[in-house]
PDB file of C-alpha atoms in Angstrom:
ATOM      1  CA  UNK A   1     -11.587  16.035 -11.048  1.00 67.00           C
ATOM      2  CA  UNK A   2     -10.942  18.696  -7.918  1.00 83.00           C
ATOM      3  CA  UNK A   3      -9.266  20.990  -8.392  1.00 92.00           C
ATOM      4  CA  UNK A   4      -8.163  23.433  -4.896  1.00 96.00           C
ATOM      5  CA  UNK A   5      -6.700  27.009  -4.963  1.00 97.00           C
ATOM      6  CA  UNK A   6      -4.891  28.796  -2.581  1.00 97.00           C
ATOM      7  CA  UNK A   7      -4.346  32.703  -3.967  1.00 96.00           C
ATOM      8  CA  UNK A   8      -1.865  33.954  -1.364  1.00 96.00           C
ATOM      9  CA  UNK A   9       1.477  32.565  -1.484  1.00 96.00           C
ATOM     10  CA  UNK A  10       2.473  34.081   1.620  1.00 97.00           C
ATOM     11  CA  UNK A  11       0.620  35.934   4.336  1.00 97.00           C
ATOM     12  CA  UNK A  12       2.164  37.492   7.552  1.00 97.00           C
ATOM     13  CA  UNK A  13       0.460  38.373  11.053  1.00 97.00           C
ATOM     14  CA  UNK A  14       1.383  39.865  14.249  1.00 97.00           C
ATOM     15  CA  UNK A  15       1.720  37.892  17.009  1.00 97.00           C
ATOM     16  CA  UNK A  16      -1.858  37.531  18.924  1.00 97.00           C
ATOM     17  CA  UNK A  17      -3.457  39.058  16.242  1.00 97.00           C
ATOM     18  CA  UNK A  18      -6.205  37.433  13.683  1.00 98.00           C
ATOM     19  CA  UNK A  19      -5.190  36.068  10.518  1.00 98.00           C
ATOM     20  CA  UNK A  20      -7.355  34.698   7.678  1.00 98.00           C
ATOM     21  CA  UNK A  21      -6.135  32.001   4.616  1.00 98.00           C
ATOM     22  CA  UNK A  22      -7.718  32.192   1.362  1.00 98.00           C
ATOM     23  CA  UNK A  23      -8.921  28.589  -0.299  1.00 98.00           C
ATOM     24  CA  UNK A  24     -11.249  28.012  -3.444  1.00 97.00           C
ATOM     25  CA  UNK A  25     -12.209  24.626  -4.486  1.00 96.00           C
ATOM     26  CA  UNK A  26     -13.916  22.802  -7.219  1.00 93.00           C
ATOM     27  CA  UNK A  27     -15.543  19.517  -7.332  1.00 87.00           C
ATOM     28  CA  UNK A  28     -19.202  17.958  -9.245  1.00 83.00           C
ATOM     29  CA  UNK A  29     -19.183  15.275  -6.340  1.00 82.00           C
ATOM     30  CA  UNK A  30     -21.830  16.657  -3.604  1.00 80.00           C
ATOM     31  CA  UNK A  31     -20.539  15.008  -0.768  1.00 83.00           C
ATOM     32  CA  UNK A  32     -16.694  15.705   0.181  1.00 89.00           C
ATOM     33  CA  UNK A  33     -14.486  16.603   2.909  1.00 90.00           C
ATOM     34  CA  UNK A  34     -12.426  20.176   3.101  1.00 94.00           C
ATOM     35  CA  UNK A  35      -9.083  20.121   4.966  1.00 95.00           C
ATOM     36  CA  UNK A  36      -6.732  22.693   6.010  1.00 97.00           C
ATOM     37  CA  UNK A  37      -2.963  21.121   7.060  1.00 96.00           C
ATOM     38  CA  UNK A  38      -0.608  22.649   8.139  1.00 96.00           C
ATOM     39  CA  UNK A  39       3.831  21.947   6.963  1.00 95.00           C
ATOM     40  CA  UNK A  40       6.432  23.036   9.917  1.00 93.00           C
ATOM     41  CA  UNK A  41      10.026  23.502   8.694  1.00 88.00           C
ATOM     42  CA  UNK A  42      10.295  19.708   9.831  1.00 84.00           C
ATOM     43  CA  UNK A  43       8.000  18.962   7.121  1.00 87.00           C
ATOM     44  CA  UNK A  44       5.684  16.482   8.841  1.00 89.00           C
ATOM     45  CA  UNK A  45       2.174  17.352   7.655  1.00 91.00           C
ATOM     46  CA  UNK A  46      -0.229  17.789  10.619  1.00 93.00           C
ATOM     47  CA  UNK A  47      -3.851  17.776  10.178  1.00 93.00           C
ATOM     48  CA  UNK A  48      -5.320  21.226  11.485  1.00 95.00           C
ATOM     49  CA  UNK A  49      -8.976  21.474  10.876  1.00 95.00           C
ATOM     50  CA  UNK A  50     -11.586  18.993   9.056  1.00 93.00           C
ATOM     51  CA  UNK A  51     -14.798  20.541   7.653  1.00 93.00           C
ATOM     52  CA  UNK A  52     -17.801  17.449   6.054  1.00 89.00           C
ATOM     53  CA  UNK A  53     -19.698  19.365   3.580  1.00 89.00           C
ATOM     54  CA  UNK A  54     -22.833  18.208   4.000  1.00 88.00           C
ATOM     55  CA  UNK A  55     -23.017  19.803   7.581  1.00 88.00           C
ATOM     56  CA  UNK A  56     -24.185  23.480   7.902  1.00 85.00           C
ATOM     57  CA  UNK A  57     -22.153  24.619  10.926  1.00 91.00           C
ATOM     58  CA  UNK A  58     -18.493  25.433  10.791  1.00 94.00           C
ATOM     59  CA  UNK A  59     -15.665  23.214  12.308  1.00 93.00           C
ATOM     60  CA  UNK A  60     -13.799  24.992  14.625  1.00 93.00           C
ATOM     61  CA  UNK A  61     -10.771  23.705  16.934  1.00 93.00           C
ATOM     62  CA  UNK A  62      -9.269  25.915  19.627  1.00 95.00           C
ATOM     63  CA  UNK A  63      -7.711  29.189  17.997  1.00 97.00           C
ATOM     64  CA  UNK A  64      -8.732  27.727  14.383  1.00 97.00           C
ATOM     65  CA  UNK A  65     -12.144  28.065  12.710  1.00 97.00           C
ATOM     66  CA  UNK A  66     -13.301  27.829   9.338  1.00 97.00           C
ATOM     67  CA  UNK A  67     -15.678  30.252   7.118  1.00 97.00           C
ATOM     68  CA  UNK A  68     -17.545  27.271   4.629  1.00 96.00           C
ATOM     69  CA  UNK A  69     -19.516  28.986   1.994  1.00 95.00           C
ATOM     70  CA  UNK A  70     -20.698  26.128  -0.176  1.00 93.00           C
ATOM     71  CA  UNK A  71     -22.607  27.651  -2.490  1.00 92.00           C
ATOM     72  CA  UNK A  72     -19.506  29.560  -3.227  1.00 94.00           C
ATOM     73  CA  UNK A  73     -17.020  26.967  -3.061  1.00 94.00           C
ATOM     74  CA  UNK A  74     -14.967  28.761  -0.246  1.00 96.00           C
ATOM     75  CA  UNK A  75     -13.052  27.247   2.116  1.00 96.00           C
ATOM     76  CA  UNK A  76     -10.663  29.902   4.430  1.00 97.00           C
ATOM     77  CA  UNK A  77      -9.469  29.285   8.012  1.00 98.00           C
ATOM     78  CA  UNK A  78      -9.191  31.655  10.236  1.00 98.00           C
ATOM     79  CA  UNK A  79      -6.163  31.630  13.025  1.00 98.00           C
ATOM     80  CA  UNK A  80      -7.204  33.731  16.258  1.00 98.00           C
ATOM     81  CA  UNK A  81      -4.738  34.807  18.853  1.00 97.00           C
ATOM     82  CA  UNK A  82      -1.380  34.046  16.470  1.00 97.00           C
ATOM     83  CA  UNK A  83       1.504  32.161  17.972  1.00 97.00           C
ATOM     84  CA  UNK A  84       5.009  31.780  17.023  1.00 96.00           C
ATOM     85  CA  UNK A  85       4.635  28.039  16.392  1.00 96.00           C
ATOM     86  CA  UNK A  86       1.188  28.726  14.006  1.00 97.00           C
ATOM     87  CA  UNK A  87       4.721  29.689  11.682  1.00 97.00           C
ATOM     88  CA  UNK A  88       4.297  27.195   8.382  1.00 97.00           C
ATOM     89  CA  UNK A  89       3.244  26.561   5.337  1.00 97.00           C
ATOM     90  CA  UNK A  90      -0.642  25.979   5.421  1.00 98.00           C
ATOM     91  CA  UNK A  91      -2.141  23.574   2.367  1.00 97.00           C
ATOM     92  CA  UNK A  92      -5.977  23.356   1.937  1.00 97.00           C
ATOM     93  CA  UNK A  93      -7.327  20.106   0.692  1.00 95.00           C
ATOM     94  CA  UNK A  94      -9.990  18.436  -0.507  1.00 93.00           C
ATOM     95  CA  UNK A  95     -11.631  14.804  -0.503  1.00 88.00           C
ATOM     96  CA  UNK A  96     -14.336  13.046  -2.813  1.00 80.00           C
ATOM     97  CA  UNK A  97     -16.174  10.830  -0.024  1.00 71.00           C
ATOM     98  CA  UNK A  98     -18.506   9.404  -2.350  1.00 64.00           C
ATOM     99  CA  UNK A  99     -16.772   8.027  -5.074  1.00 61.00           C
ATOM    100  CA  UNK A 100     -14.745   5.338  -3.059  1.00 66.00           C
ATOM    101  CA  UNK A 101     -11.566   6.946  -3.845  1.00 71.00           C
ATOM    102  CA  UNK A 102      -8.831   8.385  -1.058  1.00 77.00           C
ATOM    103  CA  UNK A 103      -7.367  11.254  -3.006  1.00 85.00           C
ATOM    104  CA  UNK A 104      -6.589  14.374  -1.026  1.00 90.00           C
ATOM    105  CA  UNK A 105      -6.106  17.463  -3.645  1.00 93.00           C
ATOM    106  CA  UNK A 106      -4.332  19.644  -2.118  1.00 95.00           C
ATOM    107  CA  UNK A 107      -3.425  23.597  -3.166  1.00 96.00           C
ATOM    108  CA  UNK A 108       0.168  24.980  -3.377  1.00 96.00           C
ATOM    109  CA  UNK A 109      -0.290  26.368   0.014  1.00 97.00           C
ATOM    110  CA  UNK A 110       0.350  29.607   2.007  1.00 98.00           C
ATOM    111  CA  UNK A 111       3.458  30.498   3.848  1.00 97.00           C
ATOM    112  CA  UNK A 112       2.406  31.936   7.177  1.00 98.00           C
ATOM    113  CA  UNK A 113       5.253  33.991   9.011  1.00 97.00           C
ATOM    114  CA  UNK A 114       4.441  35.182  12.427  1.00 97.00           C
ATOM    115  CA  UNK A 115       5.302  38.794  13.429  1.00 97.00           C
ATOM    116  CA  UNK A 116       6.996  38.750  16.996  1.00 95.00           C
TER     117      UNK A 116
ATOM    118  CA  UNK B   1       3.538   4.526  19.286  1.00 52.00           C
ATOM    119  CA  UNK B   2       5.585   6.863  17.431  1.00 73.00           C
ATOM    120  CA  UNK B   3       3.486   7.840  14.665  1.00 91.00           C
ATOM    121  CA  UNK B   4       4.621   7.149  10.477  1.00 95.00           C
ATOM    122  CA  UNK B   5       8.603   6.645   9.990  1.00 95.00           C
ATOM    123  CA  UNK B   6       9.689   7.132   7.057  1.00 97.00           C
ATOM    124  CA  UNK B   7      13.687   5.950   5.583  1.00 96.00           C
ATOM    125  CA  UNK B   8      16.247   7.390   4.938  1.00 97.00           C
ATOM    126  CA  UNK B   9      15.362  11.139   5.623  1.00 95.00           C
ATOM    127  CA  UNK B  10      17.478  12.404   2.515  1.00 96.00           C
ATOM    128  CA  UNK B  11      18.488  10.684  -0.602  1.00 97.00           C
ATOM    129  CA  UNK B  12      20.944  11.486  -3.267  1.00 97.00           C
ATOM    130  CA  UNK B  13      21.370   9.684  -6.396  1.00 97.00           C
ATOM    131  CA  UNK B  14      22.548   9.581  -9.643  1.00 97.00           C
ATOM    132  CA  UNK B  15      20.613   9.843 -12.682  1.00 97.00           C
ATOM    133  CA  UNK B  16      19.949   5.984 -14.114  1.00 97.00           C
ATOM    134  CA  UNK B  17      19.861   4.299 -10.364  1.00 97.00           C
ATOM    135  CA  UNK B  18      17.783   2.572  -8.456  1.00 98.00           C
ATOM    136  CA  UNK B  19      15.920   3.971  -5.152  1.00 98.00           C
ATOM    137  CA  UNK B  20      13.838   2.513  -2.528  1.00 98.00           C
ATOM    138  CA  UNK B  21      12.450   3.917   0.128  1.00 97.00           C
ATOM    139  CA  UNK B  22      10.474   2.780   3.274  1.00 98.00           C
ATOM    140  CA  UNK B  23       7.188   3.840   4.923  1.00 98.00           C
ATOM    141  CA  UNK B  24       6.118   2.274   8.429  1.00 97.00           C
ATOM    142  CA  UNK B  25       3.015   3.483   8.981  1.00 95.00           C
ATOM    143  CA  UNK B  26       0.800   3.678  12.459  1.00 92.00           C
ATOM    144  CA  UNK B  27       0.698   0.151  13.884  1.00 89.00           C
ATOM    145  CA  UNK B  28      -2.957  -0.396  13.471  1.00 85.00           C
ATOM    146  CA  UNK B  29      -3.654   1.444  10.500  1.00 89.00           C
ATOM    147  CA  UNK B  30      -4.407  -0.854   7.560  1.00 89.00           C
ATOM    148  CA  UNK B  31      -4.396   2.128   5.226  1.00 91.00           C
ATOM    149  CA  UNK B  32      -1.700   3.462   3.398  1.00 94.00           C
ATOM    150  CA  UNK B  33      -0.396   6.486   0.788  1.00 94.00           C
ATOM    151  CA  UNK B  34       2.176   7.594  -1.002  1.00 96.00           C
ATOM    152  CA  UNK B  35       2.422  11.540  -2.082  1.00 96.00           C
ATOM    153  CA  UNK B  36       5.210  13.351  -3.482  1.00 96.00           C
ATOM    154  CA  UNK B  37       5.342  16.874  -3.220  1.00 96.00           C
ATOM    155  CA  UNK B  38       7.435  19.047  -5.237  1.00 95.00           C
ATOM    156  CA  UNK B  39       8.939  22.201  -4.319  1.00 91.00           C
ATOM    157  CA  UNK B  40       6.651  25.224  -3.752  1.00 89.00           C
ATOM    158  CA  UNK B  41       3.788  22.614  -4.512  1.00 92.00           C
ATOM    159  CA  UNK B  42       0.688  20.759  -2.481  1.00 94.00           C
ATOM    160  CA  UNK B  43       1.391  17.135  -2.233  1.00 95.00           C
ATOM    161  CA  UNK B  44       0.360  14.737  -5.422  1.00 94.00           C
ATOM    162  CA  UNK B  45      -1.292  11.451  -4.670  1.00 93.00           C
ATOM    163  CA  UNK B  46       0.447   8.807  -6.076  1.00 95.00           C
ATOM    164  CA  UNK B  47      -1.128   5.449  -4.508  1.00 94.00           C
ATOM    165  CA  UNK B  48      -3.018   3.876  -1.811  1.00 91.00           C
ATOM    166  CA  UNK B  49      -3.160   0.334  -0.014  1.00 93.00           C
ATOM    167  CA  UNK B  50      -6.139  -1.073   1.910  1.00 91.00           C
ATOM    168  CA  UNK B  51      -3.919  -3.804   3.840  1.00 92.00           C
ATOM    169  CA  UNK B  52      -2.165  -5.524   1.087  1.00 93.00           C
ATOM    170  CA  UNK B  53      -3.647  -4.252  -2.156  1.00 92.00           C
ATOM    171  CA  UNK B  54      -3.103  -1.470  -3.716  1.00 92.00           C
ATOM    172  CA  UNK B  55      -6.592  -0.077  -4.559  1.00 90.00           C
ATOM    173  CA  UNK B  56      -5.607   3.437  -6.411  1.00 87.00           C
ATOM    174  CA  UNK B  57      -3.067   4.719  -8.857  1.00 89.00           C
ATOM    175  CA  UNK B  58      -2.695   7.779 -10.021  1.00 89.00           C
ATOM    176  CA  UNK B  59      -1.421   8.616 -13.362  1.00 86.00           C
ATOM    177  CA  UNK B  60       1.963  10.244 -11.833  1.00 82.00           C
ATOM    178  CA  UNK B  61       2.953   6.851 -11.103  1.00 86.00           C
ATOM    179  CA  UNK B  62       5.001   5.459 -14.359  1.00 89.00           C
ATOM    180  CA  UNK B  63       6.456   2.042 -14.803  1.00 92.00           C
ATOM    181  CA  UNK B  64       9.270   2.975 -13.247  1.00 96.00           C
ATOM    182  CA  UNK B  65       7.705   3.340 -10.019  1.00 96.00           C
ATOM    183  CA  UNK B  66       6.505   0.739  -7.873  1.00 95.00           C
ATOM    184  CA  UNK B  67       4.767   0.320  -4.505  1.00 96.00           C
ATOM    185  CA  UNK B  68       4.226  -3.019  -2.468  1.00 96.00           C
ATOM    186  CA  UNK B  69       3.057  -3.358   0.965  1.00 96.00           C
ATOM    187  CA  UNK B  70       4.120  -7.273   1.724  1.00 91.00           C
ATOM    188  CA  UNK B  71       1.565  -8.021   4.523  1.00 86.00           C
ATOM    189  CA  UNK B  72      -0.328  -5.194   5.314  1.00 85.00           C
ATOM    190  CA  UNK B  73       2.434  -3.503   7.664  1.00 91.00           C
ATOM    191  CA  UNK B  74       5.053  -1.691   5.906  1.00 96.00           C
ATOM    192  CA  UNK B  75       5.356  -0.578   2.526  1.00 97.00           C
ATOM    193  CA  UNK B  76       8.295   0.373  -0.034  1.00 97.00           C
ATOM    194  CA  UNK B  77       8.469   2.720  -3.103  1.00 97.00           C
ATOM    195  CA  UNK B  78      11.100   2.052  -5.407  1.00 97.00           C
ATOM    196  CA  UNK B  79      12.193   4.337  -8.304  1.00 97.00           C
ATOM    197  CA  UNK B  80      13.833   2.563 -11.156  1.00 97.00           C
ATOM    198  CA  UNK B  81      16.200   4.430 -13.619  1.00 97.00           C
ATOM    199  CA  UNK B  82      16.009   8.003 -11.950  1.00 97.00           C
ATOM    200  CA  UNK B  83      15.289  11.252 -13.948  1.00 96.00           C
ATOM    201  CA  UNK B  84      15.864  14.719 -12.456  1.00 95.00           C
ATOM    202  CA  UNK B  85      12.324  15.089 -12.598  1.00 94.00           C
ATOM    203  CA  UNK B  86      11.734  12.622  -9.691  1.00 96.00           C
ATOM    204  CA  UNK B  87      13.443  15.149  -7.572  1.00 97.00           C
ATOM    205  CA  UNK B  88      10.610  15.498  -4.714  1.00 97.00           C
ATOM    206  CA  UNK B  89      10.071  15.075  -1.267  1.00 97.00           C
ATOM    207  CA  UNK B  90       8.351  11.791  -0.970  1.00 97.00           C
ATOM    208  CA  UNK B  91       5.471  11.550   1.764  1.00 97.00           C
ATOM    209  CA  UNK B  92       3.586   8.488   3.441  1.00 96.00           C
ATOM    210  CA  UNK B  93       0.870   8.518   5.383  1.00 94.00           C
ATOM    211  CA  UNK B  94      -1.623   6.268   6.906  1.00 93.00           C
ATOM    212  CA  UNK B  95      -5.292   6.058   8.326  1.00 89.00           C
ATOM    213  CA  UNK B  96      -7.590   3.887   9.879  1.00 83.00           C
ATOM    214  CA  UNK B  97     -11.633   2.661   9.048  1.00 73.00           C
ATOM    215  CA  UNK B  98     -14.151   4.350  11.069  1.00 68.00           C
ATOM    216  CA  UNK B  99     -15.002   8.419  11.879  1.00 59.00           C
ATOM    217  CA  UNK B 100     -11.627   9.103  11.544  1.00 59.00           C
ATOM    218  CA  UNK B 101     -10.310   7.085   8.256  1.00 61.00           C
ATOM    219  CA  UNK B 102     -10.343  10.477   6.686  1.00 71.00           C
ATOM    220  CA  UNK B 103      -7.549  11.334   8.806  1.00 82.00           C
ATOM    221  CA  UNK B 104      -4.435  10.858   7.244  1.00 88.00           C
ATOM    222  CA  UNK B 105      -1.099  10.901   9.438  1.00 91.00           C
ATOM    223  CA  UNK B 106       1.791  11.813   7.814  1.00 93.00           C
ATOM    224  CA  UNK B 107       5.316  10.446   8.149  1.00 94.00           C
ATOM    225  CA  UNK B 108       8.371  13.485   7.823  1.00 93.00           C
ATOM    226  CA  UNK B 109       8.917  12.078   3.613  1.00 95.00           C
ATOM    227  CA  UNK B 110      12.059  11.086   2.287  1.00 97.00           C
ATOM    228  CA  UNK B 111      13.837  14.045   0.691  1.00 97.00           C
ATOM    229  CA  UNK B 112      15.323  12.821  -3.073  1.00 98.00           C
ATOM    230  CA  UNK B 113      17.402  14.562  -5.430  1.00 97.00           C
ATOM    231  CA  UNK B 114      18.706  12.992  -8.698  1.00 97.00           C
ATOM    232  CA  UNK B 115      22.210  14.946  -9.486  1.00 95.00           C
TER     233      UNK B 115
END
C-alpha cells in the first residue's frame, strides 16, 4: 500500500515570491507516478504538475517545478513568482503504474494563502 | 466540451434515505472514478470503470454503496440508508488510454451532508 504525507497544513507566501510544499511518499512498487493537484475554493481538482519516476530529470511547467529525490522518497513543488490565483489547497499524490491498478493516494494537503 | 459535470452540486438528506448522484464525464473518456473526500482530507478512491465495468473497488465502498456506468457514458453513485459518516464531498473524474490516461479530470463533486 502507498502511503503520501504532506507535513505542512498551511503555508503562506508573498506575492512574487518563491514558495516550496513539503511531500513524502511511500510505496515497494518501483515504477509509479508522483502528482501535485491543486483544490480552488470552487473545489474542482486541477492537475498541476506530473513527475514518472523512472525518469531522472525533474518535471517542470511554467512557474511550477518539482525537487524528486527518489532515493529519499521526496516529492516537493516549488511555486516561483507567486500569484494571487496559485491561492488553494495543494494535495500531492501518488500512482502504482505497474500493478494495473488506477488508485491515486493522495495526502491531506497544504493550504497555500498568497500574501498581497 | 465542458469538461466532468457532476449533479446536484449540494445534497442534504436525512439519515436512513436514499441518494444518487450523477457523474458525466469527458465525452471521449472511457475511464471513470469515484473519490470522496472528507473534510480537511486528500480524496479516497472508491471505484473505477473501464467503459462499462467496474474494474476496482476499494474497501470504503460498503454494500450500501453502489456504482453503475450503463453504457460506458455516464455513471451514478447511489447511497442506500445514509449514516452521518457518509457526509463527504463526492468527486468524479475521468481519463483517457494513451500518454495521458494518467491524467485524471475532475468534475466540481457533489457536496452531501446527512442531518
Amino acid at each position: 500500500a502507498q502511503t503520501v504525507t504532506q507535513s505542512q497544513p498551511e503555508m503562506s507566501v508573498q506575492e512574487a515570491e518563491t514558495v516550496t510544499l513539503s511531500c513524502t511518499y511511500d510505496t515497494s512498487e518501483s515504477d509509479y507516478y508522483l502528482f501535485w493537484y491543486k483544490q480552488p475554493p470552487s473545489r474542482q481538482m486541477i492537475l498541476v504538475i506530473r513527475q514518472e519516476a523512472y525518469k531522472q530529470q525533474n518535471a517542470t511547467e511554467n512557474r511550477f517545478s518539482v525537487n524528486f529525490q527518489k532515493a529519499a522518497k521526496s516529492f516537493s513543488l516549488k511555486i516561483s513568482d507567486s500569484q494571487l490565483g496559485d491561492a488553494a489547497m495543494y494535495f500531492c499524490a501518488s500512482l502504482d503504474s505497474g500493478a494495473g491498478s488506477y488508485q491515486l493516494t493522495f495526502g491531506k494537503g497544504t493550504k497555500l494563502s498568497v500574501i498581497p | 466540451d465542458t469538461g466532468v459535470s457532476q449533479d446536484p452540486r449540494h445534497k442534504i438528506t436525512k439519515r436512513g434515505q436514499n441518494v444518487t448522484f450523477r457523474c458525466d464525464p469527458i465525452s471521449e473518456h472511457n475511464r471513470l472514478y469515484w473519490y470522496r473526500q472528507t473534510l480537511g482530507q486528500g480524496p479516497e478512491f472508491l471505484t473505477y470503470f473501464q467503459n462499462e465495468a467496474q474494474l476496482e473497488k476499494s474497501r470504503l465502498l460498503s454494500d450500501r454503496f453502489s456504482a453503475e456506468r450503463p453504457k460506458g457514458s455516464f455513471s451514478t453513485l447511489e447511497i442506500q440508508r445514509t449514516e452521518q459518516g457518509d457526509s463527504a464531498m463526492y468527486l468524479c473524474a475521468s481519463s483517457i488510454p494513451g500518454i495521458l490516461r494518467e491524467k485524471l479530470f475532475f468534475g466540481s463533486g457533489t457536496q452531501l451532508s446527512v442531518l
